[in-house]
PDB file of C-alpha atoms in Angstrom:
ATOM      1  CA  UNK B   1       4.177 -14.124  -8.394  1.00  0.00           C
ATOM      2  CA  UNK B   2       0.941 -14.321  -6.414  1.00  0.00           C
ATOM      3  CA  UNK B   3      -1.877 -12.572  -8.249  1.00  0.00           C
ATOM      4  CA  UNK B   4      -4.729 -11.278  -6.120  1.00  0.00           C
ATOM      5  CA  UNK B   5      -8.118 -11.286  -7.825  1.00  0.00           C
ATOM      6  CA  UNK B   6     -10.471  -9.019  -5.936  1.00  0.00           C
ATOM      7  CA  UNK B   7     -14.210  -9.023  -6.510  1.00  0.00           C
ATOM      8  CA  UNK B   8     -16.446  -7.324  -7.145  1.00  0.00           C
ATOM      9  CA  UNK B   9     -14.654  -4.341  -8.670  1.00  0.00           C
ATOM     10  CA  UNK B  10     -17.506  -2.130  -7.541  1.00  0.00           C
ATOM     11  CA  UNK B  11     -20.747  -2.382  -5.660  1.00  0.00           C
ATOM     12  CA  UNK B  12     -23.589  -0.170  -4.586  1.00  0.00           C
ATOM     13  CA  UNK B  13     -24.972  -0.481  -1.098  1.00  0.00           C
ATOM     14  CA  UNK B  14     -27.120   1.346   1.413  1.00  0.00           C
ATOM     15  CA  UNK B  15     -26.369   2.505   4.918  1.00  0.00           C
ATOM     16  CA  UNK B  16     -26.955  -0.415   7.241  1.00  0.00           C
ATOM     17  CA  UNK B  17     -26.175  -3.061   4.626  1.00  0.00           C
ATOM     18  CA  UNK B  18     -23.723  -5.902   5.052  1.00  0.00           C
ATOM     19  CA  UNK B  19     -20.985  -5.789   2.406  1.00  0.00           C
ATOM     20  CA  UNK B  20     -18.643  -8.612   1.483  1.00  0.00           C
ATOM     21  CA  UNK B  21     -15.530  -8.383  -0.690  1.00  0.00           C
ATOM     22  CA  UNK B  22     -13.367 -11.316  -1.671  1.00  0.00           C
ATOM     23  CA  UNK B  23      -9.748 -11.731  -2.681  1.00  0.00           C
ATOM     24  CA  UNK B  24      -8.593 -14.888  -4.334  1.00  0.00           C
ATOM     25  CA  UNK B  25      -4.899 -15.671  -4.482  1.00  0.00           C
ATOM     26  CA  UNK B  26      -3.438 -17.412  -7.528  1.00  0.00           C
ATOM     27  CA  UNK B  27      -1.758 -19.939  -5.221  1.00  0.00           C
ATOM     28  CA  UNK B  28      -2.136 -21.063  -1.656  1.00  0.00           C
ATOM     29  CA  UNK B  29      -0.569 -18.696   0.801  1.00  0.00           C
ATOM     30  CA  UNK B  30      -0.234 -18.086   4.503  1.00  0.00           C
ATOM     31  CA  UNK B  31      -2.574 -15.644   6.180  1.00  0.00           C
ATOM     32  CA  UNK B  32      -0.312 -12.742   5.228  1.00  0.00           C
ATOM     33  CA  UNK B  33      -3.187 -10.763   3.831  1.00  0.00           C
ATOM     34  CA  UNK B  34      -4.113  -7.190   4.710  1.00  0.00           C
ATOM     35  CA  UNK B  35      -7.070  -4.963   3.872  1.00  0.00           C
ATOM     36  CA  UNK B  36      -6.930  -1.208   3.322  1.00  0.00           C
ATOM     37  CA  UNK B  37      -9.497   1.527   2.836  1.00  0.00           C
ATOM     38  CA  UNK B  38      -8.823   4.468   0.552  1.00  0.00           C
ATOM     39  CA  UNK B  39     -10.977   7.553   0.244  1.00  0.00           C
ATOM     40  CA  UNK B  40     -10.666   9.953  -2.710  1.00  0.00           C
ATOM     41  CA  UNK B  41      -7.558  12.115  -2.495  1.00  0.00           C
ATOM     42  CA  UNK B  42      -6.330  10.307   0.605  1.00  0.00           C
ATOM     43  CA  UNK B  43      -3.691   7.713   1.386  1.00  0.00           C
ATOM     44  CA  UNK B  44      -4.789   4.154   2.127  1.00  0.00           C
ATOM     45  CA  UNK B  45      -5.564   3.215   5.709  1.00  0.00           C
ATOM     46  CA  UNK B  46      -4.910  -0.179   7.256  1.00  0.00           C
ATOM     47  CA  UNK B  47      -8.057  -1.898   8.531  1.00  0.00           C
ATOM     48  CA  UNK B  48      -7.254  -5.617   8.835  1.00  0.00           C
ATOM     49  CA  UNK B  49      -3.898  -7.376   9.002  1.00  0.00           C
ATOM     50  CA  UNK B  50      -2.961 -11.024   8.797  1.00  0.00           C
ATOM     51  CA  UNK B  51      -6.348 -11.882   7.347  1.00  0.00           C
ATOM     52  CA  UNK B  52      -8.447 -11.394  10.455  1.00  0.00           C
ATOM     53  CA  UNK B  53      -6.815  -9.027  12.916  1.00  0.00           C
ATOM     54  CA  UNK B  54      -8.481  -5.675  13.417  1.00  0.00           C
ATOM     55  CA  UNK B  55      -6.069  -2.748  13.426  1.00  0.00           C
ATOM     56  CA  UNK B  56      -6.156  -0.676  16.597  1.00  0.00           C
ATOM     57  CA  UNK B  57      -8.808   2.002  16.483  1.00  0.00           C
ATOM     58  CA  UNK B  58     -10.738   0.470  13.601  1.00  0.00           C
ATOM     59  CA  UNK B  59     -14.438  -0.096  14.322  1.00  0.00           C
ATOM     60  CA  UNK B  60     -15.459  -3.726  14.865  1.00  0.00           C
ATOM     61  CA  UNK B  61     -17.993  -3.600  12.038  1.00  0.00           C
ATOM     62  CA  UNK B  62     -14.973  -4.356   9.837  1.00  0.00           C
ATOM     63  CA  UNK B  63     -13.793  -7.948   9.789  1.00  0.00           C
ATOM     64  CA  UNK B  64     -11.719 -10.346   7.749  1.00  0.00           C
ATOM     65  CA  UNK B  65     -11.462 -14.076   7.343  1.00  0.00           C
ATOM     66  CA  UNK B  66     -10.129 -16.757   5.085  1.00  0.00           C
ATOM     67  CA  UNK B  67      -7.164 -18.959   4.406  1.00  0.00           C
ATOM     68  CA  UNK B  68      -5.340 -20.713   1.619  1.00  0.00           C
ATOM     69  CA  UNK B  69      -6.436 -18.953  -1.552  1.00  0.00           C
ATOM     70  CA  UNK B  70      -9.726 -17.383  -0.476  1.00  0.00           C
ATOM     71  CA  UNK B  71     -10.036 -14.359   1.763  1.00  0.00           C
ATOM     72  CA  UNK B  72     -13.087 -12.316   2.691  1.00  0.00           C
ATOM     73  CA  UNK B  73     -13.562  -8.788   3.992  1.00  0.00           C
ATOM     74  CA  UNK B  74     -16.872  -7.791   5.519  1.00  0.00           C
ATOM     75  CA  UNK B  75     -18.439  -4.546   6.612  1.00  0.00           C
ATOM     76  CA  UNK B  76     -21.485  -5.138   8.733  1.00  0.00           C
ATOM     77  CA  UNK B  77     -23.919  -2.276   9.172  1.00  0.00           C
ATOM     78  CA  UNK B  78     -22.385  -0.011   6.484  1.00  0.00           C
ATOM     79  CA  UNK B  79     -21.935   3.580   7.637  1.00  0.00           C
ATOM     80  CA  UNK B  80     -21.798   6.768   5.509  1.00  0.00           C
ATOM     81  CA  UNK B  81     -18.078   7.145   6.153  1.00  0.00           C
ATOM     82  CA  UNK B  82     -17.419   3.650   4.764  1.00  0.00           C
ATOM     83  CA  UNK B  83     -18.046   4.622   1.171  1.00  0.00           C
ATOM     84  CA  UNK B  84     -14.563   4.222  -0.250  1.00  0.00           C
ATOM     85  CA  UNK B  85     -12.335   1.872  -2.208  1.00  0.00           C
ATOM     86  CA  UNK B  86     -10.961  -1.218  -0.499  1.00  0.00           C
ATOM     87  CA  UNK B  87      -7.810  -3.150  -1.393  1.00  0.00           C
ATOM     88  CA  UNK B  88      -6.364  -6.451  -0.296  1.00  0.00           C
ATOM     89  CA  UNK B  89      -2.582  -6.907  -0.194  1.00  0.00           C
ATOM     90  CA  UNK B  90      -0.524 -10.078   0.211  1.00  0.00           C
ATOM     91  CA  UNK B  91       2.936 -10.289   1.694  1.00  0.00           C
ATOM     92  CA  UNK B  92       3.375 -14.039   1.606  1.00  0.00           C
ATOM     93  CA  UNK B  93       5.800 -13.756  -1.284  1.00  0.00           C
ATOM     94  CA  UNK B  94       7.734 -11.048  -3.096  1.00  0.00           C
ATOM     95  CA  UNK B  95       6.762  -9.269  -5.230  1.00  0.00           C
ATOM     96  CA  UNK B  96       4.109  -7.868  -2.943  1.00  0.00           C
ATOM     97  CA  UNK B  97       0.808  -7.556  -4.704  1.00  0.00           C
ATOM     98  CA  UNK B  98      -2.476  -5.758  -4.214  1.00  0.00           C
ATOM     99  CA  UNK B  99      -5.913  -6.701  -5.407  1.00  0.00           C
ATOM    100  CA  UNK B 100      -7.472  -4.484  -8.042  1.00  0.00           C
ATOM    101  CA  UNK B 101      -9.722  -2.716  -5.548  1.00  0.00           C
ATOM    102  CA  UNK B 102     -13.441  -2.606  -4.788  1.00  0.00           C
ATOM    103  CA  UNK B 103     -15.252   0.700  -4.931  1.00  0.00           C
ATOM    104  CA  UNK B 104     -18.183   0.837  -2.532  1.00  0.00           C
ATOM    105  CA  UNK B 105     -20.633   3.585  -3.377  1.00  0.00           C
ATOM    106  CA  UNK B 106     -24.060   4.690  -2.324  1.00  0.00           C
ATOM    107  CA  UNK B 107     -27.069   2.958  -3.815  1.00  0.00           C
TER     108      UNK B 107
ATOM    109  CA  UNK W   1       2.448  11.333  15.907  1.00  0.00           C
ATOM    110  CA  UNK W   2       3.908   9.531  12.923  1.00  0.00           C
ATOM    111  CA  UNK W   3       4.321  11.770   9.918  1.00  0.00           C
ATOM    112  CA  UNK W   4       5.625  10.929   6.461  1.00  0.00           C
ATOM    113  CA  UNK W   5       6.097  13.721   3.952  1.00  0.00           C
ATOM    114  CA  UNK W   6       7.006  12.868   0.376  1.00  0.00           C
ATOM    115  CA  UNK W   7       8.615  15.355  -1.981  1.00  0.00           C
ATOM    116  CA  UNK W   8      10.551  15.493  -5.213  1.00  0.00           C
ATOM    117  CA  UNK W   9       7.789  14.678  -7.650  1.00  0.00           C
ATOM    118  CA  UNK W  10       7.134  16.674 -10.778  1.00  0.00           C
ATOM    119  CA  UNK W  11       7.206  16.599 -14.544  1.00  0.00           C
ATOM    120  CA  UNK W  12      10.054  14.618 -16.096  1.00  0.00           C
ATOM    121  CA  UNK W  13      10.752  13.692 -19.692  1.00  0.00           C
ATOM    122  CA  UNK W  14      10.835  10.071 -20.822  1.00  0.00           C
ATOM    123  CA  UNK W  15      14.284   8.663 -20.188  1.00  0.00           C
ATOM    124  CA  UNK W  16      14.943  11.218 -17.489  1.00  0.00           C
ATOM    125  CA  UNK W  17      15.678  10.877 -13.778  1.00  0.00           C
ATOM    126  CA  UNK W  18      14.079  12.011 -10.557  1.00  0.00           C
ATOM    127  CA  UNK W  19      14.773  11.475  -6.863  1.00  0.00           C
ATOM    128  CA  UNK W  20      11.890  11.218  -4.440  1.00  0.00           C
ATOM    129  CA  UNK W  21      12.276  11.818  -0.725  1.00  0.00           C
ATOM    130  CA  UNK W  22      10.157  10.813   2.239  1.00  0.00           C
ATOM    131  CA  UNK W  23      10.848  12.752   5.434  1.00  0.00           C
ATOM    132  CA  UNK W  24       9.791  10.885   8.559  1.00  0.00           C
ATOM    133  CA  UNK W  25       9.046  12.112  12.049  1.00  0.00           C
ATOM    134  CA  UNK W  26       7.309  10.963  15.203  1.00  0.00           C
ATOM    135  CA  UNK W  27       8.992   7.573  15.455  1.00  0.00           C
ATOM    136  CA  UNK W  28      12.430   5.989  15.507  1.00  0.00           C
ATOM    137  CA  UNK W  29      13.004   5.859  11.765  1.00  0.00           C
ATOM    138  CA  UNK W  30      15.802   3.285  11.799  1.00  0.00           C
ATOM    139  CA  UNK W  31      13.549   0.800  13.600  1.00  0.00           C
ATOM    140  CA  UNK W  32      11.185   0.430  10.677  1.00  0.00           C
ATOM    141  CA  UNK W  33      11.480  -0.987   7.217  1.00  0.00           C
ATOM    142  CA  UNK W  34       9.920   1.201   4.554  1.00  0.00           C
ATOM    143  CA  UNK W  35       8.300   0.842   1.165  1.00  0.00           C
ATOM    144  CA  UNK W  36       7.368   2.901  -1.840  1.00  0.00           C
ATOM    145  CA  UNK W  37       3.923   2.182  -3.265  1.00  0.00           C
ATOM    146  CA  UNK W  38       2.538   3.957  -6.319  1.00  0.00           C
ATOM    147  CA  UNK W  39      -0.858   4.613  -7.801  1.00  0.00           C
ATOM    148  CA  UNK W  40      -1.337   5.598 -11.407  1.00  0.00           C
ATOM    149  CA  UNK W  41      -4.126   8.135 -11.990  1.00  0.00           C
ATOM    150  CA  UNK W  42      -7.478   6.446 -11.505  1.00  0.00           C
ATOM    151  CA  UNK W  43      -5.852   3.056 -10.934  1.00  0.00           C
ATOM    152  CA  UNK W  44      -5.069   0.724  -8.086  1.00  0.00           C
ATOM    153  CA  UNK W  45      -2.092   0.369  -5.773  1.00  0.00           C
ATOM    154  CA  UNK W  46       1.217  -1.071  -6.964  1.00  0.00           C
ATOM    155  CA  UNK W  47       4.120  -1.951  -4.702  1.00  0.00           C
ATOM    156  CA  UNK W  48       7.413  -0.538  -6.018  1.00  0.00           C
ATOM    157  CA  UNK W  49      10.219  -1.244  -3.560  1.00  0.00           C
ATOM    158  CA  UNK W  50      11.014  -2.086   0.055  1.00  0.00           C
ATOM    159  CA  UNK W  51      14.024  -1.543   2.305  1.00  0.00           C
ATOM    160  CA  UNK W  52      14.912  -2.851   5.744  1.00  0.00           C
ATOM    161  CA  UNK W  53      15.472  -0.529   8.680  1.00  0.00           C
ATOM    162  CA  UNK W  54      19.230  -0.859   8.427  1.00  0.00           C
ATOM    163  CA  UNK W  55      19.147  -0.373   4.681  1.00  0.00           C
ATOM    164  CA  UNK W  56      20.848  -3.697   4.144  1.00  0.00           C
ATOM    165  CA  UNK W  57      18.015  -5.548   2.391  1.00  0.00           C
ATOM    166  CA  UNK W  58      16.223  -4.221  -0.655  1.00  0.00           C
ATOM    167  CA  UNK W  59      13.403  -5.557  -2.798  1.00  0.00           C
ATOM    168  CA  UNK W  60      12.016  -4.321  -6.115  1.00  0.00           C
ATOM    169  CA  UNK W  61       9.059  -4.924  -8.352  1.00  0.00           C
ATOM    170  CA  UNK W  62      10.088  -6.372 -11.701  1.00  0.00           C
ATOM    171  CA  UNK W  63       8.664  -3.293 -13.419  1.00  0.00           C
ATOM    172  CA  UNK W  64      11.303  -1.030 -11.823  1.00  0.00           C
ATOM    173  CA  UNK W  65      14.217  -3.373 -11.196  1.00  0.00           C
ATOM    174  CA  UNK W  66      17.426  -1.993 -12.684  1.00  0.00           C
ATOM    175  CA  UNK W  67      15.943   1.494 -13.046  1.00  0.00           C
ATOM    176  CA  UNK W  68      14.926   2.512  -9.520  1.00  0.00           C
ATOM    177  CA  UNK W  69      17.037   2.460  -6.365  1.00  0.00           C
ATOM    178  CA  UNK W  70      15.645   2.666  -2.856  1.00  0.00           C
ATOM    179  CA  UNK W  71      17.844   3.968  -0.046  1.00  0.00           C
ATOM    180  CA  UNK W  72      17.649   5.676   3.302  1.00  0.00           C
ATOM    181  CA  UNK W  73      19.614   8.006   5.512  1.00  0.00           C
ATOM    182  CA  UNK W  74      18.668   7.110   9.063  1.00  0.00           C
ATOM    183  CA  UNK W  75      20.534  10.103  10.456  1.00  0.00           C
ATOM    184  CA  UNK W  76      18.290  12.375   8.393  1.00  0.00           C
ATOM    185  CA  UNK W  77      15.135  10.339   8.937  1.00  0.00           C
ATOM    186  CA  UNK W  78      14.668  10.216   5.196  1.00  0.00           C
ATOM    187  CA  UNK W  79      13.799   7.552   2.645  1.00  0.00           C
ATOM    188  CA  UNK W  80      14.690   7.984  -1.018  1.00  0.00           C
ATOM    189  CA  UNK W  81      13.715   6.590  -4.384  1.00  0.00           C
ATOM    190  CA  UNK W  82      16.086   7.309  -7.240  1.00  0.00           C
ATOM    191  CA  UNK W  83      14.199   6.892 -10.482  1.00  0.00           C
ATOM    192  CA  UNK W  84      16.208   6.565 -13.709  1.00  0.00           C
ATOM    193  CA  UNK W  85      15.182   5.980 -17.312  1.00  0.00           C
ATOM    194  CA  UNK W  86      11.560   6.714 -16.515  1.00  0.00           C
ATOM    195  CA  UNK W  87       8.735   6.005 -18.915  1.00  0.00           C
ATOM    196  CA  UNK W  88       5.085   6.936 -19.230  1.00  0.00           C
ATOM    197  CA  UNK W  89       4.198   3.830 -17.222  1.00  0.00           C
ATOM    198  CA  UNK W  90       5.917   5.379 -14.188  1.00  0.00           C
ATOM    199  CA  UNK W  91       3.425   8.250 -14.047  1.00  0.00           C
ATOM    200  CA  UNK W  92       1.785   7.893 -10.647  1.00  0.00           C
ATOM    201  CA  UNK W  93       1.338   9.206  -7.145  1.00  0.00           C
ATOM    202  CA  UNK W  94       4.185   7.760  -5.094  1.00  0.00           C
ATOM    203  CA  UNK W  95       3.549   6.965  -1.439  1.00  0.00           C
ATOM    204  CA  UNK W  96       6.035   5.981   1.212  1.00  0.00           C
ATOM    205  CA  UNK W  97       4.778   3.680   3.948  1.00  0.00           C
ATOM    206  CA  UNK W  98       6.088   2.116   7.144  1.00  0.00           C
ATOM    207  CA  UNK W  99       6.326  -1.599   7.759  1.00  0.00           C
ATOM    208  CA  UNK W 100       5.599  -3.238  11.110  1.00  0.00           C
ATOM    209  CA  UNK W 101       9.218  -3.466  12.255  1.00  0.00           C
ATOM    210  CA  UNK W 102      12.901  -3.227  11.393  1.00  0.00           C
ATOM    211  CA  UNK W 103      12.934  -6.189   9.024  1.00  0.00           C
ATOM    212  CA  UNK W 104      10.946  -6.096   5.833  1.00  0.00           C
ATOM    213  CA  UNK W 105       8.423  -8.738   6.862  1.00  0.00           C
ATOM    214  CA  UNK W 106       5.721  -8.531   8.015  1.00  0.00           C
ATOM    215  CA  UNK W 107       4.692  -6.050   5.350  1.00  0.00           C
ATOM    216  CA  UNK W 108       1.841  -4.344   7.131  1.00  0.00           C
ATOM    217  CA  UNK W 109       1.586  -0.730   6.077  1.00  0.00           C
ATOM    218  CA  UNK W 110       0.573   1.023   9.254  1.00  0.00           C
ATOM    219  CA  UNK W 111       1.404   4.573   8.185  1.00  0.00           C
ATOM    220  CA  UNK W 112       1.394   6.284   4.804  1.00  0.00           C
ATOM    221  CA  UNK W 113       2.411   9.673   3.528  1.00  0.00           C
ATOM    222  CA  UNK W 114       0.152  11.755   1.312  1.00  0.00           C
ATOM    223  CA  UNK W 115       2.153  11.033  -1.811  1.00  0.00           C
ATOM    224  CA  UNK W 116       4.129  12.953  -4.404  1.00  0.00           C
ATOM    225  CA  UNK W 117       3.018  13.018  -8.026  1.00  0.00           C
ATOM    226  CA  UNK W 118       5.399  12.006 -10.793  1.00  0.00           C
ATOM    227  CA  UNK W 119       4.362  12.792 -14.352  1.00  0.00           C
ATOM    228  CA  UNK W 120       6.436  11.438 -17.217  1.00  0.00           C
ATOM    229  CA  UNK W 121       5.754  13.322 -20.416  1.00  0.00           C
ATOM    230  CA  UNK W 122       7.540  15.109 -23.211  1.00  0.00           C
TER     231      UNK W 122
END
Protein backbone atom coordinates (compact mmCIF):
# COMPACT_ATOMS: atom_id res chain seq x y z
CA UNK A 1 0.00 0.00 0.00
CA UNK A 2 1.15 3.57 -0.63
CA UNK A 3 0.97 5.63 2.55
CA UNK A 4 0.59 9.37 2.11
CA UNK A 5 2.21 11.46 4.84
CA UNK A 6 0.79 14.95 4.74
CA UNK A 7 2.36 17.85 6.59
CA UNK A 8 1.81 19.94 8.49
CA UNK A 9 -1.36 18.61 10.11
CA UNK A 10 -2.41 22.17 10.84
CA UNK A 11 -1.19 25.68 10.28
CA UNK A 12 -2.24 29.20 11.06
CA UNK A 13 -1.96 31.85 8.40
CA UNK A 14 -3.16 35.33 7.54
CA UNK A 15 -5.06 36.61 4.55
CA UNK A 16 -2.55 37.31 1.81
CA UNK A 17 -0.05 34.70 3.00
CA UNK A 18 1.48 32.00 0.85
CA UNK A 19 0.71 28.53 2.22
CA UNK A 20 2.48 25.31 1.30
CA UNK A 21 1.39 21.77 2.16
CA UNK A 22 3.34 18.65 1.32
CA UNK A 23 2.44 15.02 0.77
CA UNK A 24 5.10 12.39 0.82
CA UNK A 25 4.37 8.97 -0.63
CA UNK A 26 5.85 5.86 0.97
CA UNK A 27 7.11 4.75 -2.45
CA UNK A 28 7.71 6.35 -5.79
CA UNK A 29 4.57 6.82 -7.78
CA UNK A 30 3.30 8.39 -10.97
CA UNK A 31 1.75 11.83 -10.83
CA UNK A 32 -1.62 10.33 -9.91
CA UNK A 33 -2.05 12.70 -7.03
CA UNK A 34 -5.06 14.92 -6.35
CA UNK A 35 -5.77 17.68 -3.85
CA UNK A 36 -9.14 18.41 -2.25
CA UNK A 37 -10.52 21.15 -0.04
CA UNK A 38 -13.09 20.41 2.64
CA UNK A 39 -14.98 22.98 4.65
CA UNK A 40 -16.81 22.08 7.88
CA UNK A 41 -20.03 20.19 7.24
CA UNK A 42 -19.37 20.02 3.51
CA UNK A 43 -18.19 17.39 1.06
CA UNK A 44 -14.65 17.62 -0.30
CA UNK A 45 -14.06 19.62 -3.46
CA UNK A 46 -11.49 18.78 -6.12
CA UNK A 47 -8.89 21.51 -6.63
CA UNK A 48 -5.89 19.89 -8.35
CA UNK A 49 -5.65 16.62 -10.26
CA UNK A 50 -2.69 14.68 -11.55
CA UNK A 51 -0.35 16.63 -9.32
CA UNK A 52 -0.45 19.95 -11.14
CA UNK A 53 -3.62 20.37 -13.15
CA UNK A 54 -6.07 22.97 -11.95
CA UNK A 55 -9.68 21.79 -11.92
CA UNK A 56 -12.02 23.90 -14.03
CA UNK A 57 -13.37 26.86 -12.13
CA UNK A 58 -10.77 26.74 -9.38
CA UNK A 59 -8.91 30.03 -8.85
CA UNK A 60 -5.31 30.08 -10.08
CA UNK A 61 -3.97 30.98 -6.64
CA UNK A 62 -4.13 27.22 -6.04
CA UNK A 63 -1.34 25.16 -7.54
CA UNK A 64 0.33 21.79 -7.25
CA UNK A 65 3.66 20.31 -8.15
CA UNK A 66 5.92 17.39 -7.48
CA UNK A 67 6.84 13.94 -8.64
CA UNK A 68 8.15 10.63 -7.40
CA UNK A 69 7.49 10.64 -3.67
CA UNK A 70 7.20 14.36 -2.94
CA UNK A 71 4.23 16.51 -3.85
CA UNK A 72 3.45 20.09 -2.92
CA UNK A 73 0.24 22.11 -2.80
CA UNK A 74 0.41 25.88 -2.63
CA UNK A 75 -2.08 28.64 -2.01
CA UNK A 76 -0.68 31.99 -2.95
CA UNK A 77 -2.37 35.07 -1.57
CA UNK A 78 -4.61 33.23 0.95
CA UNK A 79 -8.22 34.41 0.89
CA UNK A 80 -10.82 34.26 3.70
CA UNK A 81 -12.73 31.52 1.90
CA UNK A 82 -9.61 29.32 1.80
CA UNK A 83 -9.68 28.51 5.48
CA UNK A 84 -10.47 24.82 5.35
CA UNK A 85 -8.92 21.37 5.53
CA UNK A 86 -6.93 20.08 2.57
CA UNK A 87 -6.29 16.46 1.61
CA UNK A 88 -4.05 14.78 -0.91
CA UNK A 89 -5.15 11.50 -2.51
CA UNK A 90 -3.16 9.02 -4.60
CA UNK A 91 -4.57 6.71 -7.22
CA UNK A 92 -1.34 5.21 -8.47
CA UNK A 93 -2.10 1.94 -6.72
CA UNK A 94 -5.02 0.28 -4.99
CA UNK A 95 -5.91 0.66 -2.20
CA UNK A 96 -6.49 4.33 -2.82
CA UNK A 97 -5.19 6.42 0.02
CA UNK A 98 -5.60 9.93 1.34
CA UNK A 99 -3.19 12.02 3.34
CA UNK A 100 -4.17 12.79 6.91
CA UNK A 101 -5.27 16.33 6.09
CA UNK A 102 -4.02 19.84 6.80
CA UNK A 103 -6.27 22.26 8.61
CA UNK A 104 -5.61 25.86 7.61
CA UNK A 105 -7.00 28.34 10.09
CA UNK A 106 -6.81 32.03 10.75
CA UNK A 107 -3.82 33.40 12.61
CA UNK B 1 -26.18 19.81 -12.80
CA UNK B 2 -24.66 16.71 -11.26
CA UNK B 3 -26.37 15.66 -8.08
CA UNK B 4 -25.58 12.75 -5.77
CA UNK B 5 -27.90 12.03 -2.87
CA UNK B 6 -26.92 9.41 -0.32
CA UNK B 7 -29.44 7.71 1.94
CA UNK B 8 -29.82 4.66 4.12
CA UNK B 9 -27.61 5.65 7.01
CA UNK B 10 -28.66 5.38 10.61
CA UNK B 11 -28.03 3.59 13.87
CA UNK B 12 -27.12 -0.08 13.59
CA UNK B 13 -25.99 -2.56 16.21
CA UNK B 14 -22.57 -4.20 16.04
CA UNK B 15 -22.76 -7.23 13.80
CA UNK B 16 -25.76 -5.83 11.98
CA UNK B 17 -26.32 -4.87 8.35
CA UNK B 18 -27.22 -1.74 6.45
CA UNK B 19 -27.60 -0.82 2.79
CA UNK B 20 -26.60 2.63 1.62
CA UNK B 21 -27.88 4.16 -1.59
CA UNK B 22 -26.60 6.99 -3.74
CA UNK B 23 -29.14 8.41 -6.20
CA UNK B 24 -27.52 10.17 -9.14
CA UNK B 25 -28.89 12.73 -11.55
CA UNK B 26 -27.66 15.28 -14.05
CA UNK B 27 -25.29 12.99 -15.94
CA UNK B 28 -25.23 9.65 -17.72
CA UNK B 29 -24.75 7.44 -14.69
CA UNK B 30 -23.53 4.35 -16.53
CA UNK B 31 -20.68 6.34 -18.07
CA UNK B 32 -18.95 6.91 -14.76
CA UNK B 33 -17.24 4.69 -12.27
CA UNK B 34 -18.18 5.44 -8.68
CA UNK B 35 -16.68 5.18 -5.23
CA UNK B 36 -17.70 5.21 -1.61
CA UNK B 37 -15.46 7.26 0.66
CA UNK B 38 -16.04 7.57 4.40
CA UNK B 39 -15.06 9.96 7.14
CA UNK B 40 -15.19 9.02 10.79
CA UNK B 41 -16.29 11.85 13.10
CA UNK B 42 -13.51 14.41 13.36
CA UNK B 43 -11.18 12.31 11.21
CA UNK B 44 -9.83 12.25 7.70
CA UNK B 45 -11.05 10.68 4.48
CA UNK B 46 -10.86 6.93 3.88
CA UNK B 47 -11.57 5.25 0.57
CA UNK B 48 -13.95 2.29 0.97
CA UNK B 49 -14.81 0.82 -2.42
CA UNK B 50 -14.93 1.54 -6.15
CA UNK B 51 -16.96 0.17 -9.05
CA UNK B 52 -16.67 0.59 -12.80
CA UNK B 53 -19.46 2.11 -14.86
CA UNK B 54 -20.61 -1.27 -16.10
CA UNK B 55 -20.42 -2.74 -12.63
CA UNK B 56 -18.00 -5.39 -13.81
CA UNK B 57 -14.93 -4.32 -11.82
CA UNK B 58 -14.94 -3.80 -8.08
CA UNK B 59 -12.28 -2.77 -5.59
CA UNK B 60 -12.33 -2.74 -1.79
CA UNK B 61 -10.26 -1.43 1.06
CA UNK B 62 -8.83 -4.23 3.18
CA UNK B 63 -10.78 -2.91 6.16
CA UNK B 64 -14.13 -3.76 4.51
CA UNK B 65 -13.26 -6.61 2.17
CA UNK B 66 -15.54 -9.59 2.75
CA UNK B 67 -18.05 -7.49 4.69
CA UNK B 68 -19.13 -4.75 2.28
CA UNK B 69 -20.41 -5.12 -1.28
CA UNK B 70 -20.60 -2.30 -3.79
CA UNK B 71 -23.09 -2.52 -6.65
CA UNK B 72 -25.09 -0.34 -8.99
CA UNK B 73 -28.32 -0.33 -10.92
CA UNK B 74 -27.70 1.81 -13.97
CA UNK B 75 -31.36 1.73 -14.94
CA UNK B 76 -32.20 3.36 -11.61
CA UNK B 77 -29.20 5.67 -11.58
CA UNK B 78 -28.31 4.34 -8.16
CA UNK B 79 -25.16 3.15 -6.43
CA UNK B 80 -25.32 0.88 -3.40
CA UNK B 81 -23.15 -0.22 -0.53
CA UNK B 82 -24.29 -3.31 1.35
CA UNK B 83 -22.65 -3.30 4.75
CA UNK B 84 -22.64 -6.54 6.75
CA UNK B 85 -21.14 -7.47 10.11
CA UNK B 86 -20.50 -3.84 10.95
CA UNK B 87 -18.36 -2.74 13.86
CA UNK B 88 -17.71 0.46 15.75
CA UNK B 89 -14.86 1.22 13.34
CA UNK B 90 -17.42 1.58 10.53
CA UNK B 91 -19.06 4.58 12.21
CA UNK B 92 -18.62 7.40 9.70
CA UNK B 93 -20.18 9.74 7.20
CA UNK B 94 -20.32 7.84 3.91
CA UNK B 95 -19.93 9.79 0.68
CA UNK B 96 -20.44 8.60 -2.85
CA UNK B 97 -18.29 10.23 -5.52
CA UNK B 98 -17.90 10.11 -9.29
CA UNK B 99 -14.73 9.11 -11.07
CA UNK B 100 -13.49 10.76 -14.26
CA UNK B 101 -14.89 8.15 -16.65
CA UNK B 102 -16.43 4.72 -17.15
CA UNK B 103 -13.39 2.77 -16.00
CA UNK B 104 -12.18 3.03 -12.45
CA UNK B 105 -8.96 4.86 -13.26
CA UNK B 106 -8.26 7.72 -13.23
CA UNK B 107 -9.67 8.11 -9.75
CA UNK B 108 -10.37 11.81 -9.75
CA UNK B 109 -13.37 12.60 -7.60
CA UNK B 110 -15.06 15.40 -9.48
CA UNK B 111 -18.43 15.25 -7.74
CA UNK B 112 -19.44 14.23 -4.23
CA UNK B 113 -22.71 13.78 -2.42
CA UNK B 114 -23.35 15.29 0.99
CA UNK B 115 -23.00 11.98 2.78
CA UNK B 116 -25.11 9.70 4.94
CA UNK B 117 -24.16 9.03 8.55
CA UNK B 118 -23.75 5.48 9.80
CA UNK B 119 -23.49 4.98 13.55
CA UNK B 120 -22.63 1.54 14.89
CA UNK B 121 -23.56 1.22 18.54
CA UNK B 122 -25.45 -1.03 20.90
